[in-house]
PDB file of C-alpha atoms in Angstrom:
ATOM      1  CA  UNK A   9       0.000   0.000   0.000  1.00 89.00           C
ATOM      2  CA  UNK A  10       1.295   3.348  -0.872  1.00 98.00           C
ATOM      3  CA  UNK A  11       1.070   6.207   1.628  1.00 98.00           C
ATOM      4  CA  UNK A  12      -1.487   8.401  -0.130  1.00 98.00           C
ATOM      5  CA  UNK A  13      -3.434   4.866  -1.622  1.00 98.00           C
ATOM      6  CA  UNK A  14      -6.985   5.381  -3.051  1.00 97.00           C
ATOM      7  CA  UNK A  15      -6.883   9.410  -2.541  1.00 98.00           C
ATOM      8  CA  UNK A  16      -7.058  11.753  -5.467  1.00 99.00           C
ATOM      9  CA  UNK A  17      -5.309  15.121  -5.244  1.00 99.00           C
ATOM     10  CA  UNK A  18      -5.866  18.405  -7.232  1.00 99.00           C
ATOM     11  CA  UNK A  19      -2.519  20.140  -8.054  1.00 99.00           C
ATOM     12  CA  UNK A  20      -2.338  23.281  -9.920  1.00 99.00           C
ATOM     13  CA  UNK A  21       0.053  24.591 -12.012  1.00 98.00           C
ATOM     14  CA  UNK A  22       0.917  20.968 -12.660  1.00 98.00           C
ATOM     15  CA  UNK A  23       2.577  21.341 -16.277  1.00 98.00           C
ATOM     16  CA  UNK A  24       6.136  21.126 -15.203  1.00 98.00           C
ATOM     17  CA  UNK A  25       8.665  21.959 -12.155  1.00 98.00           C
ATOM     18  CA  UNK A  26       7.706  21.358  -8.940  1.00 98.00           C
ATOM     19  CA  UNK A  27       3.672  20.639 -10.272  1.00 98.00           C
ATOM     20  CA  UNK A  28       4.792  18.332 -12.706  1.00 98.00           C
ATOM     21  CA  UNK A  29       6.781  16.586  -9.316  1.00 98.00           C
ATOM     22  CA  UNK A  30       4.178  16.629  -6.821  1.00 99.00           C
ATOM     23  CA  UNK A  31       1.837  14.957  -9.204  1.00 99.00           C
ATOM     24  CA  UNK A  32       4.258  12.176 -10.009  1.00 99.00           C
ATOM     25  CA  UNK A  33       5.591  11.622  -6.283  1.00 99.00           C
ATOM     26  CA  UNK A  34       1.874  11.329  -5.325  1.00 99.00           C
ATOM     27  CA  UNK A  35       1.046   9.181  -7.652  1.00 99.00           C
ATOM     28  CA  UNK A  36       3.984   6.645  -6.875  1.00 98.00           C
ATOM     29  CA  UNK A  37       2.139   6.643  -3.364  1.00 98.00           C
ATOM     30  CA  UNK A  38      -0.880   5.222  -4.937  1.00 98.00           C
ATOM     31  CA  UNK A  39      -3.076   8.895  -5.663  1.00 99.00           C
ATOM     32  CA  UNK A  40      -4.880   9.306  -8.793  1.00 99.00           C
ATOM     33  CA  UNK A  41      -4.523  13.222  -9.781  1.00 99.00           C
ATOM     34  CA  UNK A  42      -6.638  16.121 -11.208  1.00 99.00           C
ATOM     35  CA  UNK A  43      -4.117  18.628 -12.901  1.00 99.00           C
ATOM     36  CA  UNK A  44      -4.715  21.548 -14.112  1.00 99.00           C
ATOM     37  CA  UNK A  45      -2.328  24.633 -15.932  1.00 98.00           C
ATOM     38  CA  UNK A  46      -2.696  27.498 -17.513  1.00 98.00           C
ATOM     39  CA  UNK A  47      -0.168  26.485 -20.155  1.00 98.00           C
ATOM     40  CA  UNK A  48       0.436  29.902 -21.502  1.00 97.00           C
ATOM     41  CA  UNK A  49       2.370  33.322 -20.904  1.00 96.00           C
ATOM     42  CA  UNK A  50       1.754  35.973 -18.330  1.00 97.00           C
ATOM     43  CA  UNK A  51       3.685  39.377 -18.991  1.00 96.00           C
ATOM     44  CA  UNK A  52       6.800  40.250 -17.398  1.00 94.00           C
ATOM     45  CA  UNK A  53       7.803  36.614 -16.450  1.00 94.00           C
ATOM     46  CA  UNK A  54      11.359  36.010 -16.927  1.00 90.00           C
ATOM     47  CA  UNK A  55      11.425  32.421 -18.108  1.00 93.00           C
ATOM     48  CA  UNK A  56       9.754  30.543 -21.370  1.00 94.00           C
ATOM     49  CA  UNK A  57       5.897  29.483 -19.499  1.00 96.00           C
ATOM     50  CA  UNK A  58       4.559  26.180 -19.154  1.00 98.00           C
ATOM     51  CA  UNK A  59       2.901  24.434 -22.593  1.00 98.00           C
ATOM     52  CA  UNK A  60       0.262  22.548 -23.434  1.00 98.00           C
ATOM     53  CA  UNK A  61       2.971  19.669 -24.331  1.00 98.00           C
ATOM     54  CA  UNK A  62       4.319  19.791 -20.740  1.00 98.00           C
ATOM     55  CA  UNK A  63       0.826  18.982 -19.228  1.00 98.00           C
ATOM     56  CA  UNK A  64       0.657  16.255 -21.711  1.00 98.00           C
ATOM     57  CA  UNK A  65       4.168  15.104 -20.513  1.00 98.00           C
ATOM     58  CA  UNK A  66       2.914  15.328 -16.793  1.00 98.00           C
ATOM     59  CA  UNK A  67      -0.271  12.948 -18.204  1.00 99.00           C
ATOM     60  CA  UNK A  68       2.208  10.330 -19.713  1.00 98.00           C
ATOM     61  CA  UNK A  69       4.400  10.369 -16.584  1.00 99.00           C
ATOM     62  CA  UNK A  70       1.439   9.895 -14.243  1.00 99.00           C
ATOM     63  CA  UNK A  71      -0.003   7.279 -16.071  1.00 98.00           C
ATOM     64  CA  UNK A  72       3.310   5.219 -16.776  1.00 98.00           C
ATOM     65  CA  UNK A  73       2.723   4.846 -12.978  1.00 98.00           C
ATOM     66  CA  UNK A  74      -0.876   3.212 -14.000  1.00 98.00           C
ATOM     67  CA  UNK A  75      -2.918   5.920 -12.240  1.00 98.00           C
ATOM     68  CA  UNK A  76      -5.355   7.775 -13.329  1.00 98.00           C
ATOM     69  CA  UNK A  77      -5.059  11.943 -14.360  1.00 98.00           C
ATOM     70  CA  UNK A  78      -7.535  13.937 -15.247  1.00 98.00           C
ATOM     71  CA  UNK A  79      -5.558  17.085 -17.208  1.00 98.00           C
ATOM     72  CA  UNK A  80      -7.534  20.407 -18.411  1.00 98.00           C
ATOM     73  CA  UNK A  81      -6.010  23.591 -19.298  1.00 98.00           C
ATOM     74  CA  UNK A  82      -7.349  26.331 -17.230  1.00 98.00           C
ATOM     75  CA  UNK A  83      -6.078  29.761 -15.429  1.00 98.00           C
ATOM     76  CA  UNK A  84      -6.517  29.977 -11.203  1.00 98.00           C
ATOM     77  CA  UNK A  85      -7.508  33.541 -11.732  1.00 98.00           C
ATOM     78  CA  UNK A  86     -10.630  31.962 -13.970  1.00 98.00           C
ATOM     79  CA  UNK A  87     -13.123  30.569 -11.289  1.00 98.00           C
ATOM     80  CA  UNK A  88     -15.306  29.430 -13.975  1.00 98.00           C
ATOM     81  CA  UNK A  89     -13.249  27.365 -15.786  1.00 98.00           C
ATOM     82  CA  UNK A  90     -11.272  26.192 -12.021  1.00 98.00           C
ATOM     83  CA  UNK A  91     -15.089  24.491 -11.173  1.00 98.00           C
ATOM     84  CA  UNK A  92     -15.363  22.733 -14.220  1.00 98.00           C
ATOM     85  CA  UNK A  93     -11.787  21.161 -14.132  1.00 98.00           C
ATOM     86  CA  UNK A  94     -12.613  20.334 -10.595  1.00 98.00           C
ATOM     87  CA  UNK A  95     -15.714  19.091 -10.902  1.00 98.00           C
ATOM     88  CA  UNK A  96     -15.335  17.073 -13.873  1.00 98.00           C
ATOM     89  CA  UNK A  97     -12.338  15.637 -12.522  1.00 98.00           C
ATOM     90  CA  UNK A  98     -13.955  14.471  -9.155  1.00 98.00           C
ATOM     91  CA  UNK A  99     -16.874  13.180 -11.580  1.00 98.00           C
ATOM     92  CA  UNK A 100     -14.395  11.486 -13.284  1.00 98.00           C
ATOM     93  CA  UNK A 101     -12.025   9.714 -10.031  1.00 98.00           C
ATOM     94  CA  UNK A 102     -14.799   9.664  -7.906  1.00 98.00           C
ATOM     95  CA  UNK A 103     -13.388  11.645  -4.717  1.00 98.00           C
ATOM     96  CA  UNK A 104     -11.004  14.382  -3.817  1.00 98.00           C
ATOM     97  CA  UNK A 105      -9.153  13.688  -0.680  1.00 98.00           C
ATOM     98  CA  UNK A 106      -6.002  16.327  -1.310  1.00 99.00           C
ATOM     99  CA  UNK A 107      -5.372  19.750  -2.400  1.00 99.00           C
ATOM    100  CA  UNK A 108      -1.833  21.479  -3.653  1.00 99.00           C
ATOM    101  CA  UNK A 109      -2.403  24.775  -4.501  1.00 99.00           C
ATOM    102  CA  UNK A 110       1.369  25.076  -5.872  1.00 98.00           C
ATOM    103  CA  UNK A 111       0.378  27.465  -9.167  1.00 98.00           C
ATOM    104  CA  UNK A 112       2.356  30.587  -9.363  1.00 98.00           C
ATOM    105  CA  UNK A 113       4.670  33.577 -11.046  1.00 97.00           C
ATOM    106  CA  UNK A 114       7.860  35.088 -10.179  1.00 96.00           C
ATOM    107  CA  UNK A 115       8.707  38.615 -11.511  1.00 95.00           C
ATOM    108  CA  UNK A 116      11.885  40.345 -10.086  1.00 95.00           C
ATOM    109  CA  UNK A 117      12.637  44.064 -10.307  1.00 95.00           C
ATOM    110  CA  UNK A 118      14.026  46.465  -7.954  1.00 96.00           C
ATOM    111  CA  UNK A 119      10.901  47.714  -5.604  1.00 97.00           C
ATOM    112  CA  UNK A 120      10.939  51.296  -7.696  1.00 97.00           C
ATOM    113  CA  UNK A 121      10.761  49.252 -10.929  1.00 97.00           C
ATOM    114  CA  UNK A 122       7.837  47.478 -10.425  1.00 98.00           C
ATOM    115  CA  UNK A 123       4.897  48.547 -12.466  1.00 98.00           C
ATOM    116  CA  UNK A 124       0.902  48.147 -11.437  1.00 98.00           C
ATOM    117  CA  UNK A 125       0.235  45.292 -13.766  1.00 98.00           C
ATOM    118  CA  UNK A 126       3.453  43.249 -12.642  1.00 98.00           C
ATOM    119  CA  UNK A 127       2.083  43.760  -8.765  1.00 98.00           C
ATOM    120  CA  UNK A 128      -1.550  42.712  -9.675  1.00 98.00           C
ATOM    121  CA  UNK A 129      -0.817  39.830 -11.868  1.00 98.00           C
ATOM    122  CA  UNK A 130       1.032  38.160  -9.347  1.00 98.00           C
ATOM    123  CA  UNK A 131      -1.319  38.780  -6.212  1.00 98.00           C
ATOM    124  CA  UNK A 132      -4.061  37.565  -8.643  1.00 98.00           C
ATOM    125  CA  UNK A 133      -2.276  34.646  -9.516  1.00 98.00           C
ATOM    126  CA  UNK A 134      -0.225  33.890  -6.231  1.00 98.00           C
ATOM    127  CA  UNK A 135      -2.978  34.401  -3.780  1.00 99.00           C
ATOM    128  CA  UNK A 136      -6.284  35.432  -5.278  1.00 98.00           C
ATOM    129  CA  UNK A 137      -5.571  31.858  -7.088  1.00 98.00           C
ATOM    130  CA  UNK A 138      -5.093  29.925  -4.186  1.00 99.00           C
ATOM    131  CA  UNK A 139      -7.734  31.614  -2.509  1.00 99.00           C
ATOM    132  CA  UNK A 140      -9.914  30.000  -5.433  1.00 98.00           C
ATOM    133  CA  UNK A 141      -8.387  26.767  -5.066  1.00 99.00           C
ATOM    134  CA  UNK A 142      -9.052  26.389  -1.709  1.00 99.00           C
ATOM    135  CA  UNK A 143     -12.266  27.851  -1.874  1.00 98.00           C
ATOM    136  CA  UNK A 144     -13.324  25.941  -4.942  1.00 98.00           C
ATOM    137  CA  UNK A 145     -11.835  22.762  -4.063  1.00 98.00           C
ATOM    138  CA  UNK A 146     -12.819  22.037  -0.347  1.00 98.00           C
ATOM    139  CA  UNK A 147     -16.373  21.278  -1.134  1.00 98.00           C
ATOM    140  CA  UNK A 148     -15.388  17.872  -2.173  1.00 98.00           C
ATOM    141  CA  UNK A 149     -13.261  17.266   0.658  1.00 98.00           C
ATOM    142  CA  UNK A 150     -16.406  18.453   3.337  1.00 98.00           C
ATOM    143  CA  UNK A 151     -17.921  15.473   0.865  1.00 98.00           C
ATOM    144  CA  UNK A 152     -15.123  13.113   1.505  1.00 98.00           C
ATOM    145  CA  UNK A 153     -15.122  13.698   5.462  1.00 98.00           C
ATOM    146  CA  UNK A 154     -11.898  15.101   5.317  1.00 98.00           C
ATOM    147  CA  UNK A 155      -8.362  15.541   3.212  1.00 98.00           C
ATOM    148  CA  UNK A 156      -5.719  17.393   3.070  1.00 99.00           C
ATOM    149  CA  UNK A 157      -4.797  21.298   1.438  1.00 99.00           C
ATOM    150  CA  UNK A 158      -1.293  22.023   0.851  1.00 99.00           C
ATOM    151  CA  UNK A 159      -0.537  25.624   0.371  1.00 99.00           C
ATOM    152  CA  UNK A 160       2.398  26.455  -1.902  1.00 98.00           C
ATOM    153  CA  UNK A 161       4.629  28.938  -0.190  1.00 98.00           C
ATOM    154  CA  UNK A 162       8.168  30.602  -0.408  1.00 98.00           C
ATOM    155  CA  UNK A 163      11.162  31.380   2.238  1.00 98.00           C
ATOM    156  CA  UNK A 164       9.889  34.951   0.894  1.00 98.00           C
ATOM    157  CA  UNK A 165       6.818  33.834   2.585  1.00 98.00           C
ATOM    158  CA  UNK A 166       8.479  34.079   6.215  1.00 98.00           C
ATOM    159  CA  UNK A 167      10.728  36.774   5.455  1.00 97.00           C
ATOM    160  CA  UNK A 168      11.394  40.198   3.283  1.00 96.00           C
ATOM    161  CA  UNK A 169      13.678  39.101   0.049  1.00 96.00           C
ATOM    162  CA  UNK A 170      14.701  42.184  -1.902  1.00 97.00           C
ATOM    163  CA  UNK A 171      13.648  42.016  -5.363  1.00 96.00           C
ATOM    164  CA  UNK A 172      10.921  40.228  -5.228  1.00 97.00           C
ATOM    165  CA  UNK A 173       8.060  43.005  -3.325  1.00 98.00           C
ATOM    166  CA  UNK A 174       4.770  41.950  -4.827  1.00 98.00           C
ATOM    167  CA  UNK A 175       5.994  37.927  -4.522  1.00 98.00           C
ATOM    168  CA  UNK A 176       7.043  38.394  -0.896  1.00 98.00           C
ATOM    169  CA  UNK A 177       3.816  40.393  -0.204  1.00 98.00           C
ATOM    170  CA  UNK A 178       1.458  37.388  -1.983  1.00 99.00           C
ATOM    171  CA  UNK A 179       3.870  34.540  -0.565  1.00 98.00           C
ATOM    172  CA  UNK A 180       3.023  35.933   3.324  1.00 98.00           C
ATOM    173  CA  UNK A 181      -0.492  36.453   1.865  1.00 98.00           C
ATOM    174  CA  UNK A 182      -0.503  32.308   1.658  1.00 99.00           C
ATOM    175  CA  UNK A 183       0.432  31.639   5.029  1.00 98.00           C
ATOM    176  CA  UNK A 184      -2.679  34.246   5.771  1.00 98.00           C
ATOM    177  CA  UNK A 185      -5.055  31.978   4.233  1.00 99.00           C
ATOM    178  CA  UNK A 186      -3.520  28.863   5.352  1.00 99.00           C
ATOM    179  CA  UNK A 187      -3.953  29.877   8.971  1.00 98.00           C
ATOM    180  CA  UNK A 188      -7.373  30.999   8.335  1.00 98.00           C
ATOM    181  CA  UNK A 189      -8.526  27.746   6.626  1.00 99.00           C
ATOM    182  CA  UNK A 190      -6.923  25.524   8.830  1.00 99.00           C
ATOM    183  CA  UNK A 191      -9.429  26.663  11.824  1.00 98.00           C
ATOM    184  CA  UNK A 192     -12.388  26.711   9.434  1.00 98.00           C
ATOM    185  CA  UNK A 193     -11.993  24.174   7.802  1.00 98.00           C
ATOM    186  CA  UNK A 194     -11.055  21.888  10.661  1.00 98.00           C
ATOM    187  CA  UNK A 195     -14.204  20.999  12.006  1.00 98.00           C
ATOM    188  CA  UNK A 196     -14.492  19.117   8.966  1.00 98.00           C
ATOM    189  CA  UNK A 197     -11.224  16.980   9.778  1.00 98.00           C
ATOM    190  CA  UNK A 198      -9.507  18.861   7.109  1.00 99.00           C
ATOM    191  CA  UNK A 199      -6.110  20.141   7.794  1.00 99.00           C
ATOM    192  CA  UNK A 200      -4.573  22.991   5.618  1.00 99.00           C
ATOM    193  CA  UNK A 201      -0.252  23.612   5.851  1.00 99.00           C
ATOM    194  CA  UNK A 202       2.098  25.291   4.093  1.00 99.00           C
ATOM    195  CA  UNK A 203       5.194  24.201   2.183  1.00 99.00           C
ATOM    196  CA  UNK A 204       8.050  27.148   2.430  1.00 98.00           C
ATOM    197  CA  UNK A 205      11.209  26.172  -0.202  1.00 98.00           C
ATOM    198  CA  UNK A 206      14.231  28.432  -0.399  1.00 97.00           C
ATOM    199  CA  UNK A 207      15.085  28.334  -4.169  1.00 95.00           C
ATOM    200  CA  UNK A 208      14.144  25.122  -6.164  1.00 97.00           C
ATOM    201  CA  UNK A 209      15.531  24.154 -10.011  1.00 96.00           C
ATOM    202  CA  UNK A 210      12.787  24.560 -11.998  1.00 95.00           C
ATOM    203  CA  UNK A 211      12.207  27.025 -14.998  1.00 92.00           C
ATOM    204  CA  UNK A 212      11.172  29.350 -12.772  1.00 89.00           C
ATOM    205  CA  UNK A 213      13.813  29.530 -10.117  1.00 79.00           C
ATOM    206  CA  UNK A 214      16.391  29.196 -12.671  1.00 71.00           C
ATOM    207  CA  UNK A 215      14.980  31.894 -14.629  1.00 63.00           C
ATOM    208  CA  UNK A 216      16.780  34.855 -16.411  1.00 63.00           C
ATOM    209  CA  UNK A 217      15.172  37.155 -14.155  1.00 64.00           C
ATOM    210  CA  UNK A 218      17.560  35.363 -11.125  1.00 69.00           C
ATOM    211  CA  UNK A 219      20.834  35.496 -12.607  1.00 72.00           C
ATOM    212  CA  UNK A 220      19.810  39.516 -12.452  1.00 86.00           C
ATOM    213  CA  UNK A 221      20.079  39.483  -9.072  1.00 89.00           C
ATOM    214  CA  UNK A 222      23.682  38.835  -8.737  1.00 87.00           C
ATOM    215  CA  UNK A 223      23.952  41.929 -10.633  1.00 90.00           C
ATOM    216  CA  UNK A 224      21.839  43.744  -8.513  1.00 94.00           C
ATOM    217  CA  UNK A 225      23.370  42.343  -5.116  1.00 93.00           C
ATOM    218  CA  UNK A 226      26.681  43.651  -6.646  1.00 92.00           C
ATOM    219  CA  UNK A 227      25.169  47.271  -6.586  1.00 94.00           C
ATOM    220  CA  UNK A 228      23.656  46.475  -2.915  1.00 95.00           C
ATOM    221  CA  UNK A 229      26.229  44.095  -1.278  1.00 94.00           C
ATOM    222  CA  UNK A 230      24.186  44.543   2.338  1.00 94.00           C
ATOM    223  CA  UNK A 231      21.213  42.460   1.123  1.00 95.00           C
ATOM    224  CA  UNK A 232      23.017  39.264  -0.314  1.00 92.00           C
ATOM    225  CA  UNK A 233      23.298  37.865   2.946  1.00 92.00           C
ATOM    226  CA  UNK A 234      19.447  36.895   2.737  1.00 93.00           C
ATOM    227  CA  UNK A 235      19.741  34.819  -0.125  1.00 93.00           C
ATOM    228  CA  UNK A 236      21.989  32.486   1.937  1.00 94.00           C
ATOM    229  CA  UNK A 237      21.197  28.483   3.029  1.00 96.00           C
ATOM    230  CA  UNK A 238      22.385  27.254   5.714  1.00 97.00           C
ATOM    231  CA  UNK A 239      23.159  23.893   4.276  1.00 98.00           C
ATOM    232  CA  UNK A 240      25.955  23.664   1.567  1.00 97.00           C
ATOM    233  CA  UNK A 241      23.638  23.758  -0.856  1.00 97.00           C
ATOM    234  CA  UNK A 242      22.704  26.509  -3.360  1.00 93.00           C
ATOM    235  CA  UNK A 243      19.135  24.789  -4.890  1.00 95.00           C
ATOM    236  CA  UNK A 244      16.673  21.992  -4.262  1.00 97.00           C
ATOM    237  CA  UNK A 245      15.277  20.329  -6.304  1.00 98.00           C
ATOM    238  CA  UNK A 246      11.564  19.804  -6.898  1.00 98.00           C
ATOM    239  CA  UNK A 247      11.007  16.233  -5.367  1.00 98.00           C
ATOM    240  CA  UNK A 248      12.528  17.741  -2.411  1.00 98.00           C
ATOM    241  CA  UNK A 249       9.417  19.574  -1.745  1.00 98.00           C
ATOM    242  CA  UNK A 250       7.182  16.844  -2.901  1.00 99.00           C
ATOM    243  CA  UNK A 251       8.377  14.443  -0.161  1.00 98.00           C
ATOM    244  CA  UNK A 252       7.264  17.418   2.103  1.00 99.00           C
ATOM    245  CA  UNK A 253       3.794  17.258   0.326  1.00 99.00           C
ATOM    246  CA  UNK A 254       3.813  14.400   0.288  1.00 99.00           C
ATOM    247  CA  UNK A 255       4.021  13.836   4.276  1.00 99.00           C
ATOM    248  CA  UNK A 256       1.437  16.475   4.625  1.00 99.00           C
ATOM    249  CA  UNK A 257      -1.327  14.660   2.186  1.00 99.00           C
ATOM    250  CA  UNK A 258      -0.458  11.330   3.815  1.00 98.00           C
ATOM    251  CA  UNK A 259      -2.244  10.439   7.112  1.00 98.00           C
ATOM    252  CA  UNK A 260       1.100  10.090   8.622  1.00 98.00           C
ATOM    253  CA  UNK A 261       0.615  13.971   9.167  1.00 98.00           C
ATOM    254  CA  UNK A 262      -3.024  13.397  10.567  1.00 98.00           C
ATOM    255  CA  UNK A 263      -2.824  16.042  13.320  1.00 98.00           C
ATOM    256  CA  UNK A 264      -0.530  18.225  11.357  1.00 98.00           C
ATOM    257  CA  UNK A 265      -2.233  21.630  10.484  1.00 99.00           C
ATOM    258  CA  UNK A 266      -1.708  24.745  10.378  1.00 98.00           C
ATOM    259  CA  UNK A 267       2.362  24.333  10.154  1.00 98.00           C
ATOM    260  CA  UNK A 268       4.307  26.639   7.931  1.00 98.00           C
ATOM    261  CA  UNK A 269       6.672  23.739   7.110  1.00 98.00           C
ATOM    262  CA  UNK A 270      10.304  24.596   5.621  1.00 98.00           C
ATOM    263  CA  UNK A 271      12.020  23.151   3.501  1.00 98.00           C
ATOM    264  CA  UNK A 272      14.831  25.955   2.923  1.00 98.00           C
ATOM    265  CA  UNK A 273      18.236  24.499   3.801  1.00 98.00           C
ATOM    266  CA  UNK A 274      18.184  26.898   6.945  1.00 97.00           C
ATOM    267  CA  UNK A 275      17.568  29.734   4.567  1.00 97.00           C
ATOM    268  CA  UNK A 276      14.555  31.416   7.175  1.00 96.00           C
ATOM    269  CA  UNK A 277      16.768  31.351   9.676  1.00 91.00           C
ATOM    270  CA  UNK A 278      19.053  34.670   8.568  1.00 76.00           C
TER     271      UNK A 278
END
């Protein structure tokens, strides 16, 4: 028996990186999986965006583990189009047991050089999205008698990180709705976390829009301290977060809610 047997989990932004990851760890543990991406560009982002040929990639992956994925192509910020991939998805599987709300943008720029659009795009997608997910999703899971919501997070979500104003803003935004949901939603036996990783090698932490920063940490030396791990290590990489979401969807972490869990190499610590 795998640890997450017989559940079904909803993962957004499930295309690639650390999605792409969750969905396939989970599904080694025995969960079917509802996926959903936007699969398309959003201004300002630094890095080539997800396709609809990576969410078919994350379909062929999932089911060489013969599970079952439901896949549909559809933007967090679009609550109409979020019900109907969740809904025919749980039509499809039968259930919904967990929740990853891991979707999400990164746009770097000095705090003076970010624009209005570049501040609202992320909050809408970085925490007006996962405010949808959770909102959308935990219907099923009041059906199921329980689950499990996973919040994705940042090290930026437990601390200021220069460059990076609107993310750090939406990022400690999360852990405001985690905390929130975790007492409502607890009456229901449904526990709600958050998953906080310092930088992870994905398209979007390995971005062109993060080599600026050593550019911009030459020009102010005093701030490059916070970028620092602890641990001799300068990235993680994505499975290292899924074994954290992986604990937290399992009933191994049955009485585990509302933790900000890190998994920064030390990084929260400076």
């Amino acid at each position: 028996m795998g640890r997450v047997e017989g559940k079904v989990a909803f993962i957004t932004g499930a295309a690639r990186g650390q999605g792409r990851s969750h969905a396939v760890r989970l599904a080694q543990e025995g969960a079917d999986i509802i996926a959903i991406d936007l699969c398309g560009p959003v201004p300002g982002i630094g890095y080539p965006p997800a396709t609809p040929a990576d969410l078919e990639q994350t379909v062929k992956d999932v089911e060489a583990l013969d599970r079952r994925i439901v896949a549909r192509q559809a933007d967090v910020r679009d609550r109409d189009a979020m019900k109907a991939a969740i809904d025919e998805g749980v039509a499809e599987l039968g259930r919904l047991d967990v929740v990853v709300a891991n979707a999400g943008i990164c746009i770097l720029a000095p705090w003076d050089e970010v624009t209005p659009e570049v501040f609202r795009d992320t909050l809408d997608i970085n925490l007006t999205g996962v405010w949808n997910t959770v909102q959308l999703a935990a219907p099923h899971l009041v059906a199921a008698g329980g689950g499990s919501i996973v919040l994705t997070s940042s090290a930026a979500g437990l601390k200021g990180l220069p460059f990076l104003t609107p993310y750090v803003a939406a990022k400690h935004g999360v852990v405001g709705l985690m905390r929130a949901f975790a007492h409502e939603l607890a009456e229901h036996h449904i526990r709600v976390n958050s998953v906080h990783p310092t930088g992870v090698d994905t398209p979007m932490g390995a971005g062109d829009g993060m080599a600026q920063i050593g550019a911009w940490l030459q020009e102010h030396p005093r701030l490059a301290g916070m970028f620092t791990n602890s641990l001799p290590v300068e990235i993680t990489q994505p499975v290292d977060i899924s074994n954290a979401v992986l604990f937290l969807a399992s009933d191994e972490a049955r009485y585990v809610t509302a933790l900000t869990m890190t998994v920064d190499a030390g990084n929260t610590q400076y």
